[in-house]
Amino acid sequence: MIRLEKDGFKNFIEELIAEYAVFAPVMKDGKHMFGNISSVEDIDSSRLNTEMSPKEIFFPHSEVLFEYDEDGIRVADGEKKPIAVWGMRGCDARSLRMLDKVFGGDGERPDNIKFEDPYWERRYGDSLIFSVACNEPLSTCFCNWFDSGPHDSAGADIFVVDIGDAFLMDAVSGKGEEFLKGLSGSGKASEKDKKKAAVIAEEAVSLLGKKTDLGELNDKLKGLFHKPIWDSVSAKCVNCGACSFTCSTCHCFDIQDESRKGRGKRVRIWDACMFPIFTKEASGHNPRSLSKERVRQRVMHKYSYFVDNHGEFLCTGCGRCISVCPVNLDIREVIREVLAS
Ligand code: SF4
Ligand code: SF4
């Protein structure tokens, strides 16, 4: 474990920028989100969790897959430098591992068919993730429901703890270890530093609400598919899709062609199962025409289907869907209601 004095942080970010396309929390168009930074001054760490999740660094809101005309197809070049992300929270670092099960070549699937999304792979494949521990979790955070916590290092390459006057950094992956070996201006963390980090971690855990046991959730959901619970659960949802768009693990998309006079581009854009036309078929039939069917789909996908397919819940407990929902639909209450049914 190494110790980087805060005085040396500017230097550290400059060195990182020389090697990587660096993303960090920024304020952009009035929104707190991850953005590509060109200096340490661009970083805005005023909020614990960014409003938009960092998934869009690797899975952009809209991206051109290729352009075409009568001469053929051209695929856009990827990033010139590998991506490094500073300031990601542990829940978000874990969400990338979940998305990698969907888009990454090593993702395990029940049918064993390997699919690798090259657009995801070229960004996430050689990225370097710095996950910064949460010292003061928010009231909307419930990562502890998923056997995680505010000082969980899973999903990171380098795990960072802010101990006030310095950052402690610990390598989690081989990539992280390599990076830390060459890091200038740092020294070894002392036993006193480590003890301080342990106390901070304990305090952070104590700030979280009581953990709900999710052991029976998948089975419960399977038995509730046709039950009236979805009427009450979905009653106030206005199907705005904000929960899906800000969610770090939602990953539905649409593919559209924008073309004119034989030239065009194929674009991938985010979509959401909460939108009424998401499942509308060419015939006009819509298998999920009702709001309750769409809310049920989102809950079933996260806490049942993904568990069956990939062995874990598709939720990190980041709480963004709770903060952003205009009608205060709290996913924790939905889960509790399901478990109590
Ligand atoms: S943010 Fe709230 S109202 Fe909007 S789709 Fe999600 S649950 Fe429904
Ligand atoms: S469902 Fe809500 S709490 Fe879970 S990962 Fe998505 S935004 Fe976060």
Short mmCIF file of C-alpha atoms and ligand atoms in Angstrom, two decimals:
data_model
loop_
_atom_site.label_atom_id
_atom_site.label_comp_id
_atom_site.label_asym_id
_atom_site.label_seq_id
_atom_site.Cartn_x
_atom_site.Cartn_y
_atom_site.Cartn_z
CA MET A 1 0.00 0.00 0.00
CA ILE A 2 1.41 3.41 -0.90
CA ARG A 3 0.76 6.89 0.43
CA LEU A 4 0.39 9.86 -1.87
CA GLU A 5 0.45 13.26 -0.19
CA LYS A 6 -2.38 15.53 -1.32
CA ASP A 7 0.30 18.12 -2.21
CA GLY A 8 1.43 15.68 -4.88
CA PHE A 9 -2.04 15.07 -6.32
CA LYS A 10 -1.71 17.68 -9.10
CA ASN A 11 1.50 16.05 -10.25
CA PHE A 12 -0.09 12.62 -10.07
CA ILE A 13 -3.01 13.67 -12.30
CA GLU A 14 -0.63 15.35 -14.78
CA GLU A 15 1.40 12.14 -15.03
CA LEU A 16 -1.78 10.15 -15.50
CA ILE A 17 -2.96 12.48 -18.28
CA ALA A 18 0.36 12.03 -20.09
CA GLU A 19 -0.32 8.30 -20.41
CA TYR A 20 -4.10 7.94 -20.35
CA ALA A 21 -7.32 9.57 -21.45
CA VAL A 22 -8.35 10.48 -17.90
CA PHE A 23 -11.97 10.65 -16.77
CA ALA A 24 -13.06 11.99 -13.38
CA PRO A 25 -16.11 13.62 -11.74
CA VAL A 26 -16.78 17.03 -13.34
CA MET A 27 -19.63 19.52 -13.42
CA LYS A 28 -20.89 19.75 -17.00
CA ASP A 29 -24.02 21.59 -18.18
CA GLY A 30 -25.19 21.76 -14.55
CA LYS A 31 -24.83 18.00 -14.10
CA HIS A 32 -22.32 16.18 -11.96
CA MET A 33 -20.95 13.40 -14.14
CA PHE A 34 -17.73 11.80 -15.38
CA GLY A 35 -15.89 13.74 -18.06
CA ASN A 36 -12.57 13.66 -19.88
CA ILE A 37 -10.30 16.03 -17.96
CA SER A 38 -7.29 17.98 -19.17
CA SER A 39 -6.11 19.23 -15.77
CA VAL A 40 -6.63 18.64 -12.05
CA GLU A 41 -8.73 21.84 -11.89
CA ASP A 42 -11.44 20.12 -13.96
CA ILE A 43 -12.16 17.63 -11.17
CA ASP A 44 -15.24 18.32 -9.04
CA SER A 45 -15.46 16.06 -6.01
CA SER A 46 -18.21 18.04 -4.30
CA ARG A 47 -20.68 15.13 -4.35
CA LEU A 48 -20.17 11.57 -3.22
CA ASN A 49 -21.91 10.04 -6.21
CA THR A 50 -22.14 11.61 -9.67
CA GLU A 51 -25.69 12.13 -10.95
CA MET A 52 -24.91 10.17 -14.11
CA SER A 53 -23.06 6.92 -13.63
CA PRO A 54 -19.64 6.34 -15.20
CA LYS A 55 -21.02 3.62 -17.50
CA GLU A 56 -21.14 6.19 -20.31
CA ILE A 57 -17.34 6.36 -20.41
CA PHE A 58 -17.37 2.81 -21.75
CA PHE A 59 -20.91 2.58 -23.15
CA PRO A 60 -21.71 6.08 -24.47
CA HIS A 61 -25.22 7.50 -24.53
CA SER A 62 -24.97 7.49 -28.32
CA GLU A 63 -22.16 6.30 -30.52
CA VAL A 64 -21.58 5.86 -34.22
CA LEU A 65 -20.81 2.20 -34.86
CA PHE A 66 -19.85 2.81 -38.47
CA GLU A 67 -20.45 5.07 -41.44
CA TYR A 68 -21.34 3.87 -44.92
CA ASP A 69 -21.66 5.07 -48.46
CA GLU A 70 -21.31 3.55 -51.94
CA ASP A 71 -17.58 2.93 -51.31
CA GLY A 72 -18.21 0.71 -48.30
CA ILE A 73 -18.19 0.79 -44.50
CA ARG A 74 -15.84 2.72 -42.22
CA VAL A 75 -15.51 2.02 -38.50
CA ALA A 76 -14.48 5.02 -36.39
CA ASP A 77 -11.11 4.83 -34.65
CA GLY A 78 -11.10 4.12 -30.93
CA GLU A 79 -9.42 6.21 -28.25
CA LYS A 80 -5.75 6.87 -28.94
CA LYS A 81 -4.79 6.34 -25.31
CA PRO A 82 -6.09 3.79 -22.80
CA ILE A 83 -8.70 5.12 -20.38
CA ALA A 84 -8.04 5.80 -16.70
CA VAL A 85 -10.88 6.72 -14.36
CA TRP A 86 -10.18 8.61 -11.15
CA GLY A 87 -12.80 9.00 -8.43
CA MET A 88 -15.11 6.14 -9.25
CA ARG A 89 -16.95 4.72 -6.24
CA GLY A 90 -16.79 1.03 -5.37
CA CYS A 91 -20.41 0.43 -6.41
CA ASP A 92 -19.67 1.84 -9.86
CA ALA A 93 -16.45 -0.15 -10.24
CA ARG A 94 -18.48 -3.28 -9.51
CA SER A 95 -21.13 -2.24 -12.03
CA LEU A 96 -18.48 -2.29 -14.78
CA ARG A 97 -17.74 -5.92 -13.94
CA MET A 98 -21.45 -6.67 -14.36
CA LEU A 99 -21.59 -4.87 -17.71
CA ASP A 100 -18.47 -6.76 -18.76
CA LYS A 101 -20.47 -9.97 -18.35
CA VAL A 102 -22.81 -8.62 -21.02
CA PHE A 103 -20.43 -6.85 -23.41
CA GLY A 104 -17.04 -8.38 -22.62
CA GLY A 105 -15.59 -11.41 -24.37
CA ASP A 106 -14.99 -13.25 -21.13
CA GLY A 107 -18.55 -12.91 -19.92
CA GLU A 108 -20.05 -16.19 -18.77
CA ARG A 109 -23.34 -17.09 -20.36
CA PRO A 110 -25.66 -20.02 -19.73
CA ASP A 111 -25.61 -20.91 -23.45
CA ASN A 112 -21.81 -20.62 -23.50
CA ILE A 113 -21.92 -18.49 -26.63
CA LYS A 114 -19.15 -15.98 -26.31
CA PHE A 115 -19.91 -12.52 -27.63
CA GLU A 116 -17.46 -9.69 -27.53
CA ASP A 117 -18.58 -6.16 -28.20
CA PRO A 118 -15.51 -4.53 -29.78
CA TYR A 119 -16.68 -1.01 -28.90
CA TRP A 120 -16.89 -1.90 -25.21
CA GLU A 121 -13.72 -3.98 -25.29
CA ARG A 122 -11.52 -1.29 -26.82
CA ARG A 123 -12.45 1.10 -24.01
CA TYR A 124 -12.82 -1.16 -20.97
CA GLY A 125 -10.26 -3.81 -21.95
CA ASP A 126 -7.10 -1.92 -21.00
CA SER A 127 -8.61 0.70 -18.71
CA LEU A 128 -7.25 1.57 -15.29
CA ILE A 129 -9.89 2.07 -12.61
CA PHE A 130 -9.14 4.02 -9.43
CA SER A 131 -11.95 3.34 -7.01
CA VAL A 132 -12.11 5.85 -4.14
CA ALA A 133 -13.70 4.55 -0.94
CA CYS A 134 -16.84 6.30 0.34
CA ASN A 135 -16.12 7.73 3.77
CA GLU A 136 -19.63 9.13 4.27
CA PRO A 137 -22.23 7.08 2.39
CA LEU A 138 -25.53 8.75 1.52
CA SER A 139 -28.95 7.83 2.91
CA THR A 140 -29.79 6.40 -0.52
CA CYS A 141 -26.77 4.03 -0.55
CA PHE A 142 -27.51 0.35 0.07
CA CYS A 143 -24.43 -1.43 -1.25
CA ASN A 144 -24.39 -3.53 1.96
CA TRP A 145 -27.48 -5.40 0.67
CA PHE A 146 -25.23 -6.92 -2.00
CA ASP A 147 -22.44 -8.20 0.24
CA SER A 148 -20.45 -5.10 -0.54
CA GLY A 149 -19.67 -1.93 1.37
CA PRO A 150 -18.30 1.61 1.16
CA HIS A 151 -14.70 0.35 1.35
CA ASP A 152 -15.11 -2.61 -1.03
CA SER A 153 -12.25 -2.72 -3.55
CA ALA A 154 -13.88 -5.22 -5.96
CA GLY A 155 -13.86 -4.09 -9.59
CA ALA A 156 -11.01 -1.63 -9.10
CA ASP A 157 -7.44 -1.83 -10.39
CA ILE A 158 -6.30 0.50 -7.63
CA PHE A 159 -8.26 1.05 -4.44
CA VAL A 160 -7.89 4.50 -2.86
CA VAL A 161 -8.74 5.72 0.63
CA ASP A 162 -8.79 9.43 1.41
CA ILE A 163 -7.31 9.76 4.92
CA GLY A 164 -7.42 13.54 5.03
CA ASP A 165 -3.91 14.74 4.26
CA ALA A 166 -3.08 11.90 1.87
CA PHE A 167 -4.48 9.17 -0.36
CA LEU A 168 -3.64 5.55 0.42
CA MET A 169 -3.49 3.44 -2.73
CA ASP A 170 -3.52 -0.33 -2.91
CA ALA A 171 -3.19 -2.46 -6.05
CA VAL A 172 -6.13 -4.77 -6.65
CA SER A 173 -5.23 -6.08 -10.13
CA GLY A 174 -1.98 -6.84 -11.95
CA LYS A 175 -2.47 -3.67 -14.00
CA GLY A 176 -2.82 -1.69 -10.79
CA GLU A 177 0.33 -3.24 -9.35
CA GLU A 178 2.33 -2.31 -12.47
CA PHE A 179 1.07 1.25 -12.32
CA LEU A 180 1.90 1.74 -8.65
CA LYS A 181 5.45 0.43 -9.16
CA GLY A 182 6.23 3.37 -11.41
CA LEU A 183 4.37 6.04 -9.46
CA SER A 184 6.57 8.98 -8.54
CA GLY A 185 6.24 11.13 -5.40
CA SER A 186 4.77 8.37 -3.27
CA GLY A 187 6.01 6.39 -0.29
CA LYS A 188 4.96 3.33 1.64
CA ALA A 189 1.90 3.69 3.84
CA SER A 190 2.75 3.45 7.55
CA GLU A 191 0.97 1.25 10.11
CA LYS A 192 -0.56 4.46 11.50
CA ASP A 193 -1.98 5.28 8.03
CA LYS A 194 -3.47 1.81 7.72
CA LYS A 195 -5.06 2.02 11.17
CA LYS A 196 -6.56 5.40 10.26
CA ALA A 197 -8.02 3.90 7.05
CA ALA A 198 -9.50 1.00 9.05
CA VAL A 199 -11.22 3.40 11.47
CA ILE A 200 -12.62 5.45 8.56
CA ALA A 201 -13.92 2.24 6.95
CA GLU A 202 -15.64 1.15 10.15
CA GLU A 203 -17.33 4.54 10.54
CA ALA A 204 -18.47 4.47 6.91
CA VAL A 205 -20.08 1.04 7.34
CA SER A 206 -21.90 2.25 10.47
CA LEU A 207 -23.54 5.05 8.45
CA LEU A 208 -25.37 2.62 6.16
CA GLY A 209 -28.91 1.51 6.88
CA LYS A 210 -29.78 -2.00 8.04
CA LYS A 211 -29.03 -4.70 5.48
CA THR A 212 -31.97 -6.58 3.98
CA ASP A 213 -31.37 -10.28 3.31
CA LEU A 214 -31.91 -10.91 -0.42
CA GLY A 215 -31.48 -14.69 -0.23
CA GLU A 216 -35.09 -15.41 -1.21
CA LEU A 217 -35.58 -12.53 -3.62
CA ASN A 218 -35.13 -14.40 -6.89
CA ASP A 219 -37.49 -17.24 -5.89
CA LYS A 220 -40.06 -14.78 -4.56
CA LEU A 221 -40.02 -12.82 -7.80
CA LYS A 222 -40.52 -15.96 -9.87
CA GLY A 223 -43.72 -16.70 -7.94
CA LEU A 224 -45.04 -13.16 -8.24
CA PHE A 225 -44.92 -12.66 -12.01
CA HIS A 226 -48.73 -12.84 -12.50
CA LYS A 227 -49.71 -11.44 -9.08
CA PRO A 228 -51.38 -8.04 -8.47
CA ILE A 229 -48.37 -6.66 -6.55
CA TRP A 230 -47.21 -4.95 -9.77
CA ASP A 231 -50.33 -2.75 -9.82
CA SER A 232 -49.41 -1.11 -6.52
CA VAL A 233 -45.64 -1.11 -7.11
CA SER A 234 -46.01 0.66 -10.46
CA ALA A 235 -48.95 2.93 -9.59
CA LYS A 236 -46.96 6.15 -9.32
CA CYS A 237 -44.33 5.47 -12.01
CA VAL A 238 -44.58 7.91 -14.93
CA ASN A 239 -42.25 5.85 -17.12
CA CYS A 240 -39.80 8.72 -17.56
CA GLY A 241 -36.85 6.32 -17.78
CA ALA A 242 -34.63 8.47 -15.51
CA CYS A 243 -33.93 5.48 -13.27
CA SER A 244 -32.62 3.45 -16.20
CA PHE A 245 -30.57 6.25 -17.73
CA THR A 246 -28.80 7.13 -14.48
CA CYS A 247 -28.40 3.49 -13.41
CA SER A 248 -24.86 2.18 -13.54
CA THR A 249 -25.96 -1.29 -14.66
CA CYS A 250 -28.90 -0.73 -17.07
CA HIS A 251 -27.63 -1.37 -20.57
CA CYS A 252 -30.53 -1.61 -23.03
CA PHE A 253 -29.90 0.08 -26.36
CA ASP A 254 -31.45 0.68 -29.76
CA ILE A 255 -29.69 0.72 -33.12
CA GLN A 256 -30.77 3.25 -35.71
CA ASP A 257 -29.61 4.16 -39.21
CA GLU A 258 -29.35 7.83 -40.07
CA SER A 259 -29.01 7.93 -43.83
CA ARG A 260 -29.64 10.18 -46.77
CA LYS A 261 -28.97 9.68 -50.47
CA GLY A 262 -26.92 6.54 -50.07
CA ARG A 263 -24.69 7.83 -47.24
CA GLY A 264 -25.30 7.29 -43.60
CA LYS A 265 -24.26 6.08 -40.22
CA ARG A 266 -25.40 3.36 -37.87
CA VAL A 267 -25.82 4.66 -34.34
CA ARG A 268 -26.23 2.86 -31.05
CA ILE A 269 -28.23 4.82 -28.49
CA TRP A 270 -29.38 4.08 -24.97
CA ASP A 271 -32.92 2.83 -24.62
CA ALA A 272 -34.92 1.74 -21.57
CA CYS A 273 -37.48 -0.92 -20.79
CA MET A 274 -39.48 1.77 -18.97
CA PHE A 275 -40.37 3.48 -22.26
CA PRO A 276 -43.72 2.41 -23.77
CA ILE A 277 -42.35 1.76 -27.28
CA PHE A 278 -39.30 -0.20 -26.14
CA THR A 279 -40.95 -3.53 -26.96
CA LYS A 280 -43.38 -2.34 -29.63
CA GLU A 281 -43.20 -4.75 -32.54
CA ALA A 282 -43.45 -3.93 -36.26
CA SER A 283 -46.96 -5.42 -36.30
CA GLY A 284 -48.08 -2.79 -33.78
CA HIS A 285 -48.40 -5.35 -30.98
CA ASN A 286 -46.70 -4.41 -27.74
CA PRO A 287 -46.09 -7.23 -25.25
CA ARG A 288 -45.44 -4.67 -22.49
CA SER A 289 -48.00 -1.99 -23.24
CA LEU A 290 -48.87 -1.41 -19.57
CA SER A 291 -46.72 0.50 -17.12
CA LYS A 292 -46.93 -2.30 -14.56
CA GLU A 293 -45.46 -4.73 -17.11
CA ARG A 294 -42.52 -2.42 -17.72
CA VAL A 295 -41.82 -1.82 -14.04
CA ARG A 296 -42.06 -5.59 -13.46
CA GLN A 297 -39.58 -6.15 -16.30
CA ARG A 298 -37.02 -3.77 -14.78
CA VAL A 299 -37.30 -5.41 -11.37
CA MET A 300 -37.30 -8.96 -12.78
CA HIS A 301 -34.27 -8.27 -14.99
CA LYS A 302 -32.22 -6.90 -12.13
CA TYR A 303 -33.14 -9.30 -9.37
CA SER A 304 -34.13 -12.50 -11.16
CA TYR A 305 -33.17 -12.91 -14.85
CA PHE A 306 -29.62 -11.59 -14.45
CA VAL A 307 -29.15 -13.80 -11.40
CA ASP A 308 -30.21 -16.83 -13.46
CA ASN A 309 -27.95 -15.85 -16.36
CA HIS A 310 -24.90 -14.44 -14.61
CA GLY A 311 -25.06 -15.48 -10.98
CA GLU A 312 -25.49 -12.06 -9.36
CA PHE A 313 -27.98 -9.21 -9.00
CA LEU A 314 -27.78 -6.49 -11.65
CA CYS A 315 -27.76 -3.80 -9.00
CA THR A 316 -25.00 -2.37 -6.85
CA GLY A 317 -27.11 -0.37 -4.41
CA CYS A 318 -25.71 2.94 -5.71
CA GLY A 319 -29.07 4.58 -5.03
CA ARG A 320 -29.15 6.80 -8.14
CA CYS A 321 -32.58 5.54 -9.18
CA ILE A 322 -33.88 6.55 -5.75
CA SER A 323 -32.39 10.06 -5.88
CA VAL A 324 -33.52 10.78 -9.43
CA CYS A 325 -37.07 9.40 -9.46
CA PRO A 326 -39.53 12.31 -9.77
CA VAL A 327 -42.26 10.39 -7.92
CA ASN A 328 -40.05 8.90 -5.18
CA LEU A 329 -40.36 5.32 -6.26
CA ASP A 330 -37.77 3.69 -4.01
CA ILE A 331 -36.41 0.38 -5.29
CA ARG A 332 -35.60 -0.65 -1.69
CA GLU A 333 -39.29 -0.44 -0.81
CA VAL A 334 -40.17 -2.50 -3.87
CA ILE A 335 -37.69 -5.19 -2.82
CA ARG A 336 -39.04 -5.21 0.74
CA GLU A 337 -42.60 -5.48 -0.57
CA VAL A 338 -41.64 -8.40 -2.79
CA LEU A 339 -39.90 -10.17 0.11
CA ALA A 340 -42.92 -9.62 2.36
CA SER A 341 -45.38 -11.05 -0.22
S1 SF4 B 1 -37.48 7.29 -12.46
FE1 SF4 B 1 -39.33 6.74 -11.25
S2 SF4 B 1 -41.06 7.52 -12.49
FE2 SF4 B 1 -39.25 7.48 -13.85
S3 SF4 B 1 -39.40 5.45 -14.87
FE3 SF4 B 1 -38.07 5.18 -13.06
S4 SF4 B 1 -39.47 4.48 -11.41
FE4 SF4 B 1 -40.75 5.37 -13.06
S1 SF4 B 2 -31.13 -0.21 -9.81
FE1 SF4 B 2 -30.84 1.74 -8.71
S2 SF4 B 2 -29.53 1.22 -6.95
FE2 SF4 B 2 -29.41 -0.52 -8.40
S3 SF4 B 2 -27.57 -0.07 -9.66
FE3 SF4 B 2 -29.36 0.80 -10.76
S4 SF4 B 2 -29.50 2.96 -10.07
FE4 SF4 B 2 -28.14 1.85 -8.63
#
